[in-house]
PDB file of C-alpha atoms and ligand atoms in Angstrom:
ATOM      1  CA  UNK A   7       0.000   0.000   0.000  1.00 53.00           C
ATOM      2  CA  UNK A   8       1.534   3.233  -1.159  1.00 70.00           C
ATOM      3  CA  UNK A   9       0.968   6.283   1.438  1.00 82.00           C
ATOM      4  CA  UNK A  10      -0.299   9.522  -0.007  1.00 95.00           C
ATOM      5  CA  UNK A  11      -0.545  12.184   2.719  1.00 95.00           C
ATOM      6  CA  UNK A  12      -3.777  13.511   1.501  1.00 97.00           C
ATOM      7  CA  UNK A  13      -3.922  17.281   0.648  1.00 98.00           C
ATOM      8  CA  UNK A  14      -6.450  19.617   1.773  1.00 98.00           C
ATOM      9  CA  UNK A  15      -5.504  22.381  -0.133  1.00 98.00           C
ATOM     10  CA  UNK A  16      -8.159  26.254  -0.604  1.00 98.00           C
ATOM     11  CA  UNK A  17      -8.112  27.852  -3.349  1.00 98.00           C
ATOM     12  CA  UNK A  18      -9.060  31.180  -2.267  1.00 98.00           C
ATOM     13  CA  UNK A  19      -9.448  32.094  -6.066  1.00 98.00           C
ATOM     14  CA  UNK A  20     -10.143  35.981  -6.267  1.00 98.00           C
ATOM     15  CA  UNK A  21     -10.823  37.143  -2.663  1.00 98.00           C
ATOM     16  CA  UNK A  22      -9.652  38.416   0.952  1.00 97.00           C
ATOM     17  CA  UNK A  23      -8.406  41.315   2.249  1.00 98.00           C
ATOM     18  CA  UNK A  24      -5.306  41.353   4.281  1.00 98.00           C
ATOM     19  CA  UNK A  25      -7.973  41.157   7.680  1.00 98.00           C
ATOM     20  CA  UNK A  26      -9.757  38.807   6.208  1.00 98.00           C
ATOM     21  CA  UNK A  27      -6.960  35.942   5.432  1.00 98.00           C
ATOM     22  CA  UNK A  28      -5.607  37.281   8.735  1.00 98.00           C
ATOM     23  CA  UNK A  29      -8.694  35.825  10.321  1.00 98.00           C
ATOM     24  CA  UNK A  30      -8.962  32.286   8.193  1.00 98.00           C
ATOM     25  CA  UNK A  31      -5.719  31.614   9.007  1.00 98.00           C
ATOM     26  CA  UNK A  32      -5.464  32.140  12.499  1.00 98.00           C
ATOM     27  CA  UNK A  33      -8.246  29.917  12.878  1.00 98.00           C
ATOM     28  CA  UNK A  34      -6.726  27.269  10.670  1.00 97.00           C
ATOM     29  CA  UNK A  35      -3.556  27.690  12.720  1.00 96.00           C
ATOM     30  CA  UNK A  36      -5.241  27.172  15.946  1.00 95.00           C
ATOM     31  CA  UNK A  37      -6.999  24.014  14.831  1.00 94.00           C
ATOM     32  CA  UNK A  38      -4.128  22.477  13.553  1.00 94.00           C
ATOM     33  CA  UNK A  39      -1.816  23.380  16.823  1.00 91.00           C
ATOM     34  CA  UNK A  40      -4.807  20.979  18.540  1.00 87.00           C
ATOM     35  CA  UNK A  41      -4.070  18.115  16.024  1.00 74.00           C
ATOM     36  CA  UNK A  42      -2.033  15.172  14.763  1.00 70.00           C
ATOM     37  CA  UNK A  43      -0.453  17.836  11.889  1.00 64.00           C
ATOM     38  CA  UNK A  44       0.624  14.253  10.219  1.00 78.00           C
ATOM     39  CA  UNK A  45      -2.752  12.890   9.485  1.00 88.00           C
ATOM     40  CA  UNK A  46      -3.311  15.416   6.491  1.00 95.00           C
ATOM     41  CA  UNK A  47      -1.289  18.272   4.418  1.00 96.00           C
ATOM     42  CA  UNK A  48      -2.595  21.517   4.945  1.00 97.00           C
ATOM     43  CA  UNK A  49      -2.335  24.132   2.263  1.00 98.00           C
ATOM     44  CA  UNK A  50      -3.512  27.928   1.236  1.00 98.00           C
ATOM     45  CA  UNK A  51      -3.601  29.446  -2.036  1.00 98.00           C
ATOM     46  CA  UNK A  52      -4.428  32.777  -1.100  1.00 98.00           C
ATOM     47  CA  UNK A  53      -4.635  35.401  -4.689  1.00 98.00           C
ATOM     48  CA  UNK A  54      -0.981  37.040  -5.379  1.00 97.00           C
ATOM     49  CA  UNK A  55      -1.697  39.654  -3.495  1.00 97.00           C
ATOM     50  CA  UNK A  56      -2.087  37.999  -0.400  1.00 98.00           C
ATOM     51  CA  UNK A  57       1.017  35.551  -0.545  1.00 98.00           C
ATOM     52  CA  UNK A  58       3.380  37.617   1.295  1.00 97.00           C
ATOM     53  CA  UNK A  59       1.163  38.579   4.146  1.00 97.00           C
ATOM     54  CA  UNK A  60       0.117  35.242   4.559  1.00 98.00           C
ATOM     55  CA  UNK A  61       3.685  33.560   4.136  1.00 98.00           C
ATOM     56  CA  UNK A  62       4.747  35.536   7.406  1.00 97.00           C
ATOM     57  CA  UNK A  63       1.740  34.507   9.166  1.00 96.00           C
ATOM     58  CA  UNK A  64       2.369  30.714   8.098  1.00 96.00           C
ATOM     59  CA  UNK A  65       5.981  30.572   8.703  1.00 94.00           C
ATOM     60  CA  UNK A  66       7.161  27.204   9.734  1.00 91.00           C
ATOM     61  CA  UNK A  67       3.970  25.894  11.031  1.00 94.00           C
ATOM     62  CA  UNK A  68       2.655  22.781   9.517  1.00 94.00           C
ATOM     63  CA  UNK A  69      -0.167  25.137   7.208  1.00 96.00           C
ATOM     64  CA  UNK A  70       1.464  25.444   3.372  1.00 97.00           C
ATOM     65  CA  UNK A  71       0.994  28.321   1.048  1.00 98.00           C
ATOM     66  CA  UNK A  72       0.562  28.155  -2.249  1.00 98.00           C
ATOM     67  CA  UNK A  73       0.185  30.445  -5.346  1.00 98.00           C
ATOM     68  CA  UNK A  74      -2.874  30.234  -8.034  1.00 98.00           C
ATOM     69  CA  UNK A  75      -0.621  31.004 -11.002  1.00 98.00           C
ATOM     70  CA  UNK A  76       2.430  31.479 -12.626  1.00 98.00           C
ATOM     71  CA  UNK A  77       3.931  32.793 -15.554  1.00 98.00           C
ATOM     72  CA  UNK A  78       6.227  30.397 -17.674  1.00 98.00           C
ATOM     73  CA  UNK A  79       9.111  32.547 -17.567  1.00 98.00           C
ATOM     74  CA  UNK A  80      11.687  33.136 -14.920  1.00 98.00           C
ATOM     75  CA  UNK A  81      11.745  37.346 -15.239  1.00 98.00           C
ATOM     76  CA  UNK A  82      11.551  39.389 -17.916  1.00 98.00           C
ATOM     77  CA  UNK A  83       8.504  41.869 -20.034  1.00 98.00           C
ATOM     78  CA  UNK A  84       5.556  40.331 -18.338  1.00 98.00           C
ATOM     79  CA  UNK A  85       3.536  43.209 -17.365  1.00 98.00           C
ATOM     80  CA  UNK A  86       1.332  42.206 -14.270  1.00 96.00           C
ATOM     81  CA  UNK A  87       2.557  39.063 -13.865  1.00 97.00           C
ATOM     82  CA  UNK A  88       4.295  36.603 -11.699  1.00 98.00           C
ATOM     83  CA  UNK A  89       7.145  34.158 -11.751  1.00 98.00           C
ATOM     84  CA  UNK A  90       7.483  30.872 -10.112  1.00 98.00           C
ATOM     85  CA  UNK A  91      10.735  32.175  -8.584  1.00 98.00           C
ATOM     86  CA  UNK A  92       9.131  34.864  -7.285  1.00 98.00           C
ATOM     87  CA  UNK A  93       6.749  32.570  -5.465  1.00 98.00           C
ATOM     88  CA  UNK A  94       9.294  30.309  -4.038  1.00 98.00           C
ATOM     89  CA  UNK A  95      11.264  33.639  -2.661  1.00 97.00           C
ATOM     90  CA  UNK A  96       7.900  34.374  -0.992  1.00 96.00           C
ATOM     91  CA  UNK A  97       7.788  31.023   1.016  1.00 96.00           C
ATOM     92  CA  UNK A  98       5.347  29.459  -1.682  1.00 98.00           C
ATOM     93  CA  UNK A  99       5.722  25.377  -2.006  1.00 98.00           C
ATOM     94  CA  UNK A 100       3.054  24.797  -4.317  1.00 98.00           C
ATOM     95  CA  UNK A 101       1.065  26.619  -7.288  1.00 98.00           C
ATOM     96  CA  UNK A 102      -2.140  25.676  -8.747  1.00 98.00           C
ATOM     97  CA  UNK A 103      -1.163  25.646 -12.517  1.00 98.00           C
ATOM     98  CA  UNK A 104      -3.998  25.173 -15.510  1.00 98.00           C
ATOM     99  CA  UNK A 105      -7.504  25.975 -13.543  1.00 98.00           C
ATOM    100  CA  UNK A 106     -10.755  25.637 -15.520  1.00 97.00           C
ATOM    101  CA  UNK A 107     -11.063  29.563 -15.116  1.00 98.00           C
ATOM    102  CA  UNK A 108      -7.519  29.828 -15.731  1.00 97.00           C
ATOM    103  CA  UNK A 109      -8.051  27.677 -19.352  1.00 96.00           C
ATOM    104  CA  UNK A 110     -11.376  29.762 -19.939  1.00 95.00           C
ATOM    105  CA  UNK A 111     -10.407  33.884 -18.824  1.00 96.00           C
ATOM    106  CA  UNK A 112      -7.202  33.794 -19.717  1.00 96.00           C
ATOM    107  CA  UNK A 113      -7.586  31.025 -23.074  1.00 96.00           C
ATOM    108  CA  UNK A 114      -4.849  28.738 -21.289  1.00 97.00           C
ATOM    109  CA  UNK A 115      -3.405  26.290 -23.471  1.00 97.00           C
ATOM    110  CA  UNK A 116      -2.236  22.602 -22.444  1.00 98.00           C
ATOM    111  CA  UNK A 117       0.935  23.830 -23.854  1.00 98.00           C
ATOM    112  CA  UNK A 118       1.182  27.181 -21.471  1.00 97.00           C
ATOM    113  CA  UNK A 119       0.166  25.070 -18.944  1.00 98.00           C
ATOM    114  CA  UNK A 120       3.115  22.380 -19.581  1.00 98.00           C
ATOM    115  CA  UNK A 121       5.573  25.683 -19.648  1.00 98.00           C
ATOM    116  CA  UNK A 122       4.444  26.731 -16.794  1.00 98.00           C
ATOM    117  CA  UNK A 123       4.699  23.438 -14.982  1.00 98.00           C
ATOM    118  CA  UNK A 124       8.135  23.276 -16.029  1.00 98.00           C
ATOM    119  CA  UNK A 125       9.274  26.792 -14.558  1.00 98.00           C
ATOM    120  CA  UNK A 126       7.493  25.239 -11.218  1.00 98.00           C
ATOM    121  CA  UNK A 127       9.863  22.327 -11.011  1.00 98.00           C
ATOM    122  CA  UNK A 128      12.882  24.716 -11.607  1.00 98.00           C
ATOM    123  CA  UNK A 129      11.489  26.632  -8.860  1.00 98.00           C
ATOM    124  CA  UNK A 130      10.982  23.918  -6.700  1.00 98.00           C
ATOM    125  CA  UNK A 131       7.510  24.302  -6.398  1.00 98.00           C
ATOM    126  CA  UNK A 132       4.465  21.795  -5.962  1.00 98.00           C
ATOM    127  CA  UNK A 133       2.671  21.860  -9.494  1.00 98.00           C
ATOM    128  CA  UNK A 134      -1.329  21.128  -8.683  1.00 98.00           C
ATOM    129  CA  UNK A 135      -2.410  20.654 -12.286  1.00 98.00           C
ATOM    130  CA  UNK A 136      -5.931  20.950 -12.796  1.00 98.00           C
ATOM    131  CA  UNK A 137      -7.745  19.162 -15.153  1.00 98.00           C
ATOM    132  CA  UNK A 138     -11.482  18.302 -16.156  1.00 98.00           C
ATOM    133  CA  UNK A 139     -14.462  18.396 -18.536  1.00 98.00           C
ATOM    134  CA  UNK A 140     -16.784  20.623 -19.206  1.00 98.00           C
ATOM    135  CA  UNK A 141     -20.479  19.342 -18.920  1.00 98.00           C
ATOM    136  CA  UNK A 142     -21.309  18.571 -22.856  1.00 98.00           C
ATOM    137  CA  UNK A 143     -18.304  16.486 -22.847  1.00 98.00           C
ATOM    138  CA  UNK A 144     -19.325  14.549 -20.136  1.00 98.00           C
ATOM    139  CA  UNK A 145     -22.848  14.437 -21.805  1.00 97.00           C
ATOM    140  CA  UNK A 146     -21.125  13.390 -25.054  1.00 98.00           C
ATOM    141  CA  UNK A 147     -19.599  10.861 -23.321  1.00 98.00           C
ATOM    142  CA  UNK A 148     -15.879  12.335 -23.642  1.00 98.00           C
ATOM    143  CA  UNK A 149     -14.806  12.477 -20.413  1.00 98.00           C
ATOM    144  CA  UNK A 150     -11.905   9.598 -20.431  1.00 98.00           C
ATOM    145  CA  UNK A 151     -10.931  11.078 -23.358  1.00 98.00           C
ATOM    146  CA  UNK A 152     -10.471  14.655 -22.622  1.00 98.00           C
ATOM    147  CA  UNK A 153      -8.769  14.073 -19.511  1.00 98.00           C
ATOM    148  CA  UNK A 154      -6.137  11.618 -21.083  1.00 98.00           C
ATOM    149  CA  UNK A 155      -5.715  14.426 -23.782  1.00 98.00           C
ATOM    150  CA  UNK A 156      -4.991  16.816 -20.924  1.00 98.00           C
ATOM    151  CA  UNK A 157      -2.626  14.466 -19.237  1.00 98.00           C
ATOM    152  CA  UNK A 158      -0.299  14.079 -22.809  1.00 98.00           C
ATOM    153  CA  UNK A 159      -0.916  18.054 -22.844  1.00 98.00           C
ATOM    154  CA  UNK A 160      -0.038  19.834 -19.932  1.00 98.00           C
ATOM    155  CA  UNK A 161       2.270  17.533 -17.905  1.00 98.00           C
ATOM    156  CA  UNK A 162       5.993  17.483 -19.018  1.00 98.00           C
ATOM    157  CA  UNK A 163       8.401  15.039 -18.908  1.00 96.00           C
ATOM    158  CA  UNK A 164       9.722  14.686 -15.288  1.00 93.00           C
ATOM    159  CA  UNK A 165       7.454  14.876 -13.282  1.00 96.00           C
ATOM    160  CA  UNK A 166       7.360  12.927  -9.992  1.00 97.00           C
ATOM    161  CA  UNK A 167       5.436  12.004  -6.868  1.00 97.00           C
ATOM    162  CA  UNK A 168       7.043  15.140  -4.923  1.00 97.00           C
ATOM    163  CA  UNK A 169       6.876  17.527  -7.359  1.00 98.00           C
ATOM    164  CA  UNK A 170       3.467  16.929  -9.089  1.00 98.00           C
ATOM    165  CA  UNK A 171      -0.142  17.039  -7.504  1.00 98.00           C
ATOM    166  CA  UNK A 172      -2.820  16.499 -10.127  1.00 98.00           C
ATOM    167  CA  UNK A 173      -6.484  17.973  -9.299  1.00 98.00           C
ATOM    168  CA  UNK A 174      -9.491  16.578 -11.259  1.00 98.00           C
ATOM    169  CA  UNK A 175     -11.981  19.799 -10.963  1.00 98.00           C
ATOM    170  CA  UNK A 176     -15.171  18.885 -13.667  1.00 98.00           C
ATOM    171  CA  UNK A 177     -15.999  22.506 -15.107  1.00 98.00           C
ATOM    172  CA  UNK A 178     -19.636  21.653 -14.325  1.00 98.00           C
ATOM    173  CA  UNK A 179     -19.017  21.079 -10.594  1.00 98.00           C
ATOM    174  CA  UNK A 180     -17.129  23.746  -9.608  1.00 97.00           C
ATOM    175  CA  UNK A 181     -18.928  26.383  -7.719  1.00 96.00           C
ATOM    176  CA  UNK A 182     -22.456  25.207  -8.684  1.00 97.00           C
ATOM    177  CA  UNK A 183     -23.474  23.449  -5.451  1.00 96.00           C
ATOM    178  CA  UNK A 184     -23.117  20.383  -7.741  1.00 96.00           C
ATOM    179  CA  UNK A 185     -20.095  17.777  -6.652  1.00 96.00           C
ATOM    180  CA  UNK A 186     -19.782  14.705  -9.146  1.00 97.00           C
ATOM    181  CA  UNK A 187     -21.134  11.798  -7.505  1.00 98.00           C
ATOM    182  CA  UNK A 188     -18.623   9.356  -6.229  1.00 98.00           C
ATOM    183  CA  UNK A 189     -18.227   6.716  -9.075  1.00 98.00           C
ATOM    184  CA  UNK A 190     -17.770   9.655 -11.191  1.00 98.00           C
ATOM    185  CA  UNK A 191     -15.134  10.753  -9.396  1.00 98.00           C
ATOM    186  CA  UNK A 192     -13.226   7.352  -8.484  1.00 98.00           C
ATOM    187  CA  UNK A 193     -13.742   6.293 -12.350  1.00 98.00           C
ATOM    188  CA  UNK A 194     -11.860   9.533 -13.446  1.00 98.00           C
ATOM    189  CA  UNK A 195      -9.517   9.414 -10.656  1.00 98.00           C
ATOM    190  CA  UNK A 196      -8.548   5.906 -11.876  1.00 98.00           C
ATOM    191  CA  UNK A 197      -8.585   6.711 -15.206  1.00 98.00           C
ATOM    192  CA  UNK A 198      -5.698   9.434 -14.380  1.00 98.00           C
ATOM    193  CA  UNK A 199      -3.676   6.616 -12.631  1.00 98.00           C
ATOM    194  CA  UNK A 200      -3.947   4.368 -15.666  1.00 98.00           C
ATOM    195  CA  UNK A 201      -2.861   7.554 -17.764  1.00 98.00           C
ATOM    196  CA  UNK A 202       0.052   8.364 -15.367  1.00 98.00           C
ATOM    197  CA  UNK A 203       1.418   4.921 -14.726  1.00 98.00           C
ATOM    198  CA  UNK A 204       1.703   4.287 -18.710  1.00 97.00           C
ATOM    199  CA  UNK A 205       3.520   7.839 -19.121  1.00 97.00           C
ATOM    200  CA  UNK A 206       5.422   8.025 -16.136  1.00 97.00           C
ATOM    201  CA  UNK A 207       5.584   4.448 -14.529  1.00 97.00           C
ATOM    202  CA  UNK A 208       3.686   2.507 -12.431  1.00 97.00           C
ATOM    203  CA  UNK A 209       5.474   3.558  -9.036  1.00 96.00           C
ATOM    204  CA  UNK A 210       5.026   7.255  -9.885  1.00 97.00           C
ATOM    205  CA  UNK A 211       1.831   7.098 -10.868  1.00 97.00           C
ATOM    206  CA  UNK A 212       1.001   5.093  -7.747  1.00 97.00           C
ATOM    207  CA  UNK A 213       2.618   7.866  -5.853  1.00 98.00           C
ATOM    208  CA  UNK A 214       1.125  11.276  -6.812  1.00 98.00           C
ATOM    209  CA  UNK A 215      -1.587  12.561  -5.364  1.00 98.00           C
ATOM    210  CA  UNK A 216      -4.489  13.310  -7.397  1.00 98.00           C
ATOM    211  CA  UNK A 217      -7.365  15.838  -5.278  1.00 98.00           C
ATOM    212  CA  UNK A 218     -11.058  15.995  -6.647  1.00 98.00           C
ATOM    213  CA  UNK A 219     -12.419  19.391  -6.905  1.00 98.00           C
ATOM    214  CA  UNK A 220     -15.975  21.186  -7.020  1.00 98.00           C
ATOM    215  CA  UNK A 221     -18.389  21.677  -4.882  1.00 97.00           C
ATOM    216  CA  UNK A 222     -16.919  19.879  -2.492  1.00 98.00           C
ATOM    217  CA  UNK A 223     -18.352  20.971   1.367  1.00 98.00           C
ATOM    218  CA  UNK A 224     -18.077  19.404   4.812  1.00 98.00           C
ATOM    219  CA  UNK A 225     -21.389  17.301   3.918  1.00 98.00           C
ATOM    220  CA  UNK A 226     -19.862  15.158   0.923  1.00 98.00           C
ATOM    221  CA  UNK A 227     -16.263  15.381   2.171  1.00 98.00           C
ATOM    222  CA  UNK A 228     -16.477  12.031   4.310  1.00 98.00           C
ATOM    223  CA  UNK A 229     -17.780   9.692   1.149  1.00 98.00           C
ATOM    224  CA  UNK A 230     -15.557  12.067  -1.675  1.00 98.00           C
ATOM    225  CA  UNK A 231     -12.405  11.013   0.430  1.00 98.00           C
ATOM    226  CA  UNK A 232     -12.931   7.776   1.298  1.00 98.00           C
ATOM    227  CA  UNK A 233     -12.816   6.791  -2.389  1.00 98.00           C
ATOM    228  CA  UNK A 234      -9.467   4.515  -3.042  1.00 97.00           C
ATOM    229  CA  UNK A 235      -8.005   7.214  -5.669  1.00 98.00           C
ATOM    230  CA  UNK A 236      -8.842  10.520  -3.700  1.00 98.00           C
ATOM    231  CA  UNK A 237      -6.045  11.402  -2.091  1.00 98.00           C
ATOM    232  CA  UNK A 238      -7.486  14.916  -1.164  1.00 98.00           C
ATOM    233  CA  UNK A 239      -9.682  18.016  -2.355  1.00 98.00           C
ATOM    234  CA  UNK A 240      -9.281  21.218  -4.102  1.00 98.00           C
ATOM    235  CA  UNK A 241     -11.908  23.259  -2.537  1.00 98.00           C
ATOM    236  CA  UNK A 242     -12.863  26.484  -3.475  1.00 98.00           C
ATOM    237  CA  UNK A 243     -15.903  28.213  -1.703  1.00 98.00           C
ATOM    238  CA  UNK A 244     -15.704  26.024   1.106  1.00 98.00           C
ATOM    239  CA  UNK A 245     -12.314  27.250   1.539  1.00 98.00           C
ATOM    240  CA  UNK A 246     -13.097  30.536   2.940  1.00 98.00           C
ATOM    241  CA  UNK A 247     -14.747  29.608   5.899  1.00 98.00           C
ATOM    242  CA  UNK A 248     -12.456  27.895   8.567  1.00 98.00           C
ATOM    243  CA  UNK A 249     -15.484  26.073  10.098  1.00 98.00           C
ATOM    244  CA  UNK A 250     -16.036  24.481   7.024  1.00 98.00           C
ATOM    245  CA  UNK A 251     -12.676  23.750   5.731  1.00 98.00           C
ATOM    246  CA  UNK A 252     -11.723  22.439   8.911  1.00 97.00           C
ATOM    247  CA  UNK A 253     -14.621  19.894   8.541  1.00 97.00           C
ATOM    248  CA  UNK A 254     -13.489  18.844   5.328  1.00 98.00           C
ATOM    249  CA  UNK A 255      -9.725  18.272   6.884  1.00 97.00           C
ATOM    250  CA  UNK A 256     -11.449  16.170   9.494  1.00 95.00           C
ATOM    251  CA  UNK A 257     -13.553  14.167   7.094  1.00 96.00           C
ATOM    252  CA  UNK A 258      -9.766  12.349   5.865  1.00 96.00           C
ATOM    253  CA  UNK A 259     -10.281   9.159   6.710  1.00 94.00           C
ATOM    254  CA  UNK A 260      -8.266   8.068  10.143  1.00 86.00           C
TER     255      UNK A 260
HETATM  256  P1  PGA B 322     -15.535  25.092  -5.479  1.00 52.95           P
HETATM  257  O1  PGA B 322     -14.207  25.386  -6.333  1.00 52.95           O
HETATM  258  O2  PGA B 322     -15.120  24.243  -4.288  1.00 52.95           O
HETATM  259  O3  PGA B 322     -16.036  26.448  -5.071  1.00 52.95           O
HETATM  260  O4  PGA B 322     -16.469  24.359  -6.367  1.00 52.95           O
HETATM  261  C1  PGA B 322     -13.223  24.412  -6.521  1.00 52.95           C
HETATM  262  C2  PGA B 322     -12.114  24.969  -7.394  1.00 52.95           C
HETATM  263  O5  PGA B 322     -12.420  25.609  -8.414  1.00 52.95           O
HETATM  264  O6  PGA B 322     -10.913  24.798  -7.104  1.00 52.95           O
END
């Protein structure tokens, strides 16, 4: 049996002021200083804006920090945005790289997204890679498809169990209220296991950890990671209230 520390990682997306991310994560902070900090991986992805504040308030207590985006390049003519160096120098370990609203606002290739993971690794940060279909390709039956076409698309050569996360986020679940139900869920997350172990190797594949994401909430946490390939969540709303995203860290199974 291979361990994967599951990952409870927030993706804050675009919100929080510097009081209010002062206020999540002192609560965060307190829970964890009450628990086992080995039973799960804690992590915040606070907006760009945020990261420094909240890298001082996280310091070397077991809560990570993590960015939402980077840019492919190390420095250079990038007006407005931000390198993966520049993360790291922050205290970043991990970034979220290729986000459904990432692919959609900002027309994100697989190929961006492969640069980009590639400037994380020189970085030495975490790459969560998000992938996932949007609801007519599920209804056209796609799904398997799409996501292996993703997987040949945005991952690069390389990439291992410690420096590669993998999120499966299905466009149509993500902030609608609307989680996939579980076989949905483990027969994608297996599907990306299949995909990894015949890219990458069977004992990589069975060592990264692959998160679901979407509408996931303290009342479908407990079933959502139980399944054998969920290894964690992604979770967005549910992310900004510690109550809540507590309860989902505490839904892990023991
Ligand atoms: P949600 O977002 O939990 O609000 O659905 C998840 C995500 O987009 O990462």
């Amino acid at each position: 049996m291979v361990d994967r520390r599951p990952l409870i990682a927030g993706n804050w997306k675009m919100n929080g002021t510097r009081a209010e991310a002062d206020a999540l994560c002192t609560a965060l902070l307190e829970k964890l200083a009450t628990r086992d900090a080995h039973r799960f991986e804690m992590l915040v992805c606070p907006p760009s804006t945020l990261c420094a504040h909240v890298a001082l308030m996280v310091g070397d207590t077991p809560l990570r920090l993590g960015a939402q985006d980077c840019h492919a390049r190390e420095k250079g003519s990038h007006t407005g945005d931000i390198s993966a160096p520049m993360l790291a120098d922050l205290g970043c370990d991990y970034v979220i790289l290729g986000h459904s609203e990432r692919r959609t606002d900002h027309g994100e290739s697989d190929d961006h997204i492969r640069a980009k993971t590639e400037s994380a690794f020189s970085a030495r940060l975490v790459a969560i890679v998000c992938l996932g279909e949007t609801e007519t390709e599920r209804d056209e039956g796609k799904t398997l498809n799409v996501i292996a076409g993703q997987i040949a698309g945005s991952l690069p050569d390389g990439i291992t169990a410690g420096n590669t996360v993998i999120a499966y986020e299905p466009v149509w679940a993500i902030g609608t209220g609307r989680a996939a139900a579980p076989e949905e869920v483990q027969e994608v997350h297996a599907h990306i296991r299949d995909c990894l172990a015949s890219r990458f190797g069977e004992d990589c594949a069975q060592g990264i950890r692959i998160l679901y994401g979407g509408s996931m909430k303290p009342a479908n946490a407990r079933t959502l990671l139980a399944l054998p390939d969920v290894d964690g969540g992604l979770i967005g709303g549910a992310s900004l209230i510690a109550d809540d995203f507590w309860a989902i860290a505490e839904s892990v199974p023991e």
